[in-house]
Tab-separated table of C-alpha atoms in Angstrom:
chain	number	residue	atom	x	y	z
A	1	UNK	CA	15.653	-0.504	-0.091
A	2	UNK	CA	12.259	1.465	-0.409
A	3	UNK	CA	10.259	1.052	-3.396
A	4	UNK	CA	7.678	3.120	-4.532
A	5	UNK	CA	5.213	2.119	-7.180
A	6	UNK	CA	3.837	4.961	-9.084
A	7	UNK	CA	1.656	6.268	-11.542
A	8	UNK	CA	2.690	10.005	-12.499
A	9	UNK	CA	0.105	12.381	-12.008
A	10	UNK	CA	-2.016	10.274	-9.352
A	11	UNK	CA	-2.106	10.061	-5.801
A	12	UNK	CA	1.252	8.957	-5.274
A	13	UNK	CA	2.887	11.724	-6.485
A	14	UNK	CA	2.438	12.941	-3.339
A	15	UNK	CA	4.512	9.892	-1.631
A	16	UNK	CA	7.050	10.825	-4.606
A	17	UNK	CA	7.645	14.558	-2.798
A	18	UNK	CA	7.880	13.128	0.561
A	19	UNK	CA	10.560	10.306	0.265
A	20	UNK	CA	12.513	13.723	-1.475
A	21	UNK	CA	11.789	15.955	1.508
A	22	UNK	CA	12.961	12.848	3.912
A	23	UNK	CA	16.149	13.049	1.500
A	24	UNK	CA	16.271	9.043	1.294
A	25	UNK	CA	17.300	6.495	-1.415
A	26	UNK	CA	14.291	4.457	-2.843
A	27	UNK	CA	13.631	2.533	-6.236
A	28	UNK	CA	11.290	4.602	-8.350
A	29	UNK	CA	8.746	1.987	-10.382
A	30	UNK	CA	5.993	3.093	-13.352
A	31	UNK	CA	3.083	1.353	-13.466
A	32	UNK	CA	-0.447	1.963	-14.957
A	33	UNK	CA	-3.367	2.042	-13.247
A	34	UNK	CA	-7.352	2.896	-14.060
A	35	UNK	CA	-7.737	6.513	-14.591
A	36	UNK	CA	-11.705	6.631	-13.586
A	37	UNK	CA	-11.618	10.317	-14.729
A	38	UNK	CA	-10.509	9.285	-18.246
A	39	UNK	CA	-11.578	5.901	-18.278
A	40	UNK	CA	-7.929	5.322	-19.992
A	41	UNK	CA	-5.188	2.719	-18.279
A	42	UNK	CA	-5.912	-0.487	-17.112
A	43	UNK	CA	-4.416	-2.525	-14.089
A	44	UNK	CA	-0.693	-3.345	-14.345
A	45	UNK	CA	0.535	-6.854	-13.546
A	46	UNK	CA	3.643	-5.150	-12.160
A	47	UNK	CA	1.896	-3.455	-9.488
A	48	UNK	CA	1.433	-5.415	-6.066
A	49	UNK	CA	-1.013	-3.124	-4.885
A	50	UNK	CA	-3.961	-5.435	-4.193
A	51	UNK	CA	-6.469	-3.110	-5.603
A	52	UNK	CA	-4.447	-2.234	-8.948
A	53	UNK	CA	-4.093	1.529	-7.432
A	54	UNK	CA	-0.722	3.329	-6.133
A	55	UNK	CA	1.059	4.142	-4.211
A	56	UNK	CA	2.165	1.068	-3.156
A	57	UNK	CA	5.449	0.735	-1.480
A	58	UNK	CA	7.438	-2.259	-1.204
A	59	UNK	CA	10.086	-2.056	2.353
A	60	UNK	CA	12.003	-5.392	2.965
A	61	UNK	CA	9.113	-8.185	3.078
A	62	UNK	CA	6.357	-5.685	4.011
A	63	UNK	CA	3.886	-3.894	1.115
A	64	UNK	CA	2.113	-0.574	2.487
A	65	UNK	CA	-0.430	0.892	0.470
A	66	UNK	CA	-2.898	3.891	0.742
A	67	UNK	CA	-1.495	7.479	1.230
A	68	UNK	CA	-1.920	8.371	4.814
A	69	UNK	CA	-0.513	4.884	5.789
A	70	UNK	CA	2.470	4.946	3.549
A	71	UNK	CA	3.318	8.657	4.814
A	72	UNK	CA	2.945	7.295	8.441
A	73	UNK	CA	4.942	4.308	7.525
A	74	UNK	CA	7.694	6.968	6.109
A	75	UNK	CA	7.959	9.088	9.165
A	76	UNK	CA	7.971	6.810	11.598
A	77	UNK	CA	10.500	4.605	9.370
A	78	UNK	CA	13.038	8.159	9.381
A	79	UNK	CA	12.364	10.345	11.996
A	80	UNK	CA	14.664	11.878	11.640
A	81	UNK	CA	13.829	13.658	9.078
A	82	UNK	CA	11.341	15.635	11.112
A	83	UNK	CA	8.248	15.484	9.297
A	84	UNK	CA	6.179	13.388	11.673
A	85	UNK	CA	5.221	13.170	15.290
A	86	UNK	CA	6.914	10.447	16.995
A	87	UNK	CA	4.635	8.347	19.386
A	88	UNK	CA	4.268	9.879	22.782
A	89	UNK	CA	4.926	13.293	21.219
A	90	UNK	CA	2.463	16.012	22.085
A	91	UNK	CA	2.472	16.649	18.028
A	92	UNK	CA	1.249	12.727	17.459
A	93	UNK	CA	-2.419	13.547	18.256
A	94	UNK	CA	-3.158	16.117	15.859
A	95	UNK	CA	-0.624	14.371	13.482
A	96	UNK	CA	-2.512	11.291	12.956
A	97	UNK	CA	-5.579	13.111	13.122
A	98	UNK	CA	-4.523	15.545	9.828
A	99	UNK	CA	-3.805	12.474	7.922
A	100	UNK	CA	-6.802	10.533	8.657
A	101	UNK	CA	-9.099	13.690	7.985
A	102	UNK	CA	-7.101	14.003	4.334
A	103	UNK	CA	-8.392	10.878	3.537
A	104	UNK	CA	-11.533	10.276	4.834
A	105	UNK	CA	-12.738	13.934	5.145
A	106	UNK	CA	-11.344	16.810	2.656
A	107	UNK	CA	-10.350	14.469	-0.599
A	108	UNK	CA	-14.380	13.201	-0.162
A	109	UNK	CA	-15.597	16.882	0.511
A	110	UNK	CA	-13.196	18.641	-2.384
A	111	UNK	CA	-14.575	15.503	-4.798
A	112	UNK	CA	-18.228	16.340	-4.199
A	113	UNK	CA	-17.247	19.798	-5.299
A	114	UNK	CA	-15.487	18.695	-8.864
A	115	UNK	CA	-18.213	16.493	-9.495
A	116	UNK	CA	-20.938	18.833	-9.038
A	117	UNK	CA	-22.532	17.218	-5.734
A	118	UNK	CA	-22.242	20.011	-3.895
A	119	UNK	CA	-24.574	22.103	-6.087
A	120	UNK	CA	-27.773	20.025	-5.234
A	121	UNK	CA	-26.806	18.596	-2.019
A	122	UNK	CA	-26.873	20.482	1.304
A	123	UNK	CA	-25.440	18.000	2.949
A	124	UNK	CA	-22.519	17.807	0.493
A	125	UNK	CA	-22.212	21.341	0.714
A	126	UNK	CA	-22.073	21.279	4.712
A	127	UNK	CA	-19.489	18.885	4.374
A	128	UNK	CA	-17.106	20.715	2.016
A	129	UNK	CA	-17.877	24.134	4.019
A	130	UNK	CA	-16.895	22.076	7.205
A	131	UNK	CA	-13.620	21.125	5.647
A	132	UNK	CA	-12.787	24.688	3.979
A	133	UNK	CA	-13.415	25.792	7.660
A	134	UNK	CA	-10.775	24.040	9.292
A	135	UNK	CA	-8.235	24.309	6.480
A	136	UNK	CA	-8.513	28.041	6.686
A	137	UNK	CA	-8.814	27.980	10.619
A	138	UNK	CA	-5.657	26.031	10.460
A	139	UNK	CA	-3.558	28.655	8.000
A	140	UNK	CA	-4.512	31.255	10.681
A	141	UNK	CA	-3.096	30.104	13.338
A	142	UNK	CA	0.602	29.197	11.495
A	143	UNK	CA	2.645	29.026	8.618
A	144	UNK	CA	1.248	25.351	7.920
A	145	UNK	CA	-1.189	22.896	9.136
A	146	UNK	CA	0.405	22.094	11.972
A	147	UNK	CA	1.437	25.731	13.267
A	148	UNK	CA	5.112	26.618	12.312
A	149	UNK	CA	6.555	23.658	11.081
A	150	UNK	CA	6.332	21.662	7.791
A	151	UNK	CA	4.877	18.038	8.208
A	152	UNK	CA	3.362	15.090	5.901
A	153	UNK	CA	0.490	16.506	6.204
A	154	UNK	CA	1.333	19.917	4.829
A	155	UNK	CA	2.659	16.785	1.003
A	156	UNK	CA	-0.949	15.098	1.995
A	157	UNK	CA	-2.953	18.174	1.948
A	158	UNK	CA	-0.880	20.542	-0.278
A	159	UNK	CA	-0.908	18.573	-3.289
A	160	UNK	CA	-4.641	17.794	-3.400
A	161	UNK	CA	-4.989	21.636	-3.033
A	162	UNK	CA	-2.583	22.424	-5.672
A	163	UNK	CA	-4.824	20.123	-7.808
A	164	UNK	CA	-8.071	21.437	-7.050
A	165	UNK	CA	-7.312	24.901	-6.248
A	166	UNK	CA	-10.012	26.012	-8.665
A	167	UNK	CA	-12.673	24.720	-6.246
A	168	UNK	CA	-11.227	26.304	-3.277
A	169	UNK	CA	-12.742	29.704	-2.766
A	170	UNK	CA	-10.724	32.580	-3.293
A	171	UNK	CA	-7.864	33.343	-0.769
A	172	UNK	CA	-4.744	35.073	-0.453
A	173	UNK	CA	-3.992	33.231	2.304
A	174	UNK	CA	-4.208	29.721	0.432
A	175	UNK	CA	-2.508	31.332	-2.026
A	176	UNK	CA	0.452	32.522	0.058
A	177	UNK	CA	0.133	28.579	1.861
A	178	UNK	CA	0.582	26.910	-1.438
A	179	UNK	CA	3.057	28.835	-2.863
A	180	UNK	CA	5.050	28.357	0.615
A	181	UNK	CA	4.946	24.830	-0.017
A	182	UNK	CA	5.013	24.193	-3.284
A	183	UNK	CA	8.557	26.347	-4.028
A	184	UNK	CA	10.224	23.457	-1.702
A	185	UNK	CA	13.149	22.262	-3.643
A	186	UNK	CA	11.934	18.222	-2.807
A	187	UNK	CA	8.853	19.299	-5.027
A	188	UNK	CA	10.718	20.888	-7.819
A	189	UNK	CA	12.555	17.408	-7.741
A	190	UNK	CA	9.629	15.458	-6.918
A	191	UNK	CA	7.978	17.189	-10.231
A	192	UNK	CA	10.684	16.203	-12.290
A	193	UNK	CA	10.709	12.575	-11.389
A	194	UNK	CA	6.557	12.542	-11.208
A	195	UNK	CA	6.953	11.961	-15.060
A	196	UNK	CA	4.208	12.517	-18.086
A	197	UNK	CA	1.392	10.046	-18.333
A	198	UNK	CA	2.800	8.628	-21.256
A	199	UNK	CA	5.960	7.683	-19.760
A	200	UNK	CA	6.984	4.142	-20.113
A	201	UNK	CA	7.100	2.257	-17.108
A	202	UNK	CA	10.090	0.873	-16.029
A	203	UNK	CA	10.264	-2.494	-15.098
């Protein structure tokens, strides 16, 4: 049995959508965590994550943590659920790839932006521009990030969009991307199960 540790409205609502798009059984668990933003929450002694953070997922004897891992873990765990790139695929390349640069490229870029970095930095700035670059190079060439099929990386990068969309720059093209994405029914039921941050965790 899969179980996910999560904190509704944080980064692993994300992991929430993708175990729905894979379609697979898994133990749903609500823990608190920090919320740096607020400064409300605290860690939660039910949470193995080593770092007090989510998502955390708990598969048979082994804990995965961090987003890009766990969605790697996920679609190499159920391929056939055809969201990944197995290995030796052409795909696998640019697969791993997109969910490295989520991680360690646009969430840094897009959080320079909220923050206000951007405004006084050029360096900052460069960085975000790089990353609105490729997203939008990307959406011209196909339907989503990876050309014509729906991937991870489409959960991994679409919901950190949908969140920050105000500090995109204006596009119909995003627009039409997100919309694409976000009218999947395993996000409608993702959304449902996400949960309000004041829902009681369940133990």
């Amino acid at each position: 049995m899969l179980t996910l540790f999560h904190a509704p409205q944080s980064r692993s609502s994300r992991i929430v959508w993708l175990l729905e798009e894979i379609g697979v059984d898994y133990d749903l668990r609500y823990v608190d965590i920090f919320r740096s933003m607020t400064g409300t929450g605290g860690r939660d002694p039910a949470n193995p994550h080593p770092d007090g953070k989510v998502p955390a997922l708990l598969h048979r004897d082994g804990l995965v943590t961090e987003s890009a891992a766990v969605a790697l873990y996920l679609t190499d765990l159920f391929p056939e659920a055809g969201l990944g790139a197995s290995v030796g695929s052409p795909e696998r390349a640019a697969y791993l790839t997109w969910l490295a640069w989520t991680a360690g490229e646009m969430e840094p870029a897009y959080w320079s932006k909220i923050s206000g970095q951007t405004d006084g930095d050029p360096i900052a700035q460069a960085r975000y521009d790089a990353v609105i670059a490729r997203l939008f190079g990307a959406l011209e060439r196909g339907h989503y990030l990876m050309g014509e099929r729906f991937t991870a990386v489409d959960v991994m990068v679409g919901s950190a969009l949908s969140w920050g969309r105000e500090y995109s720059p204006d596009s119909p093209l995003l627009d039409a991307y997100l919309a694409r994405i976000m009218e999947r029914p395993a996000n409608a039921a993702a959304t449902a199960k996400d949960g309000e941050l004041t829902k009681s965790k369940v133990a």
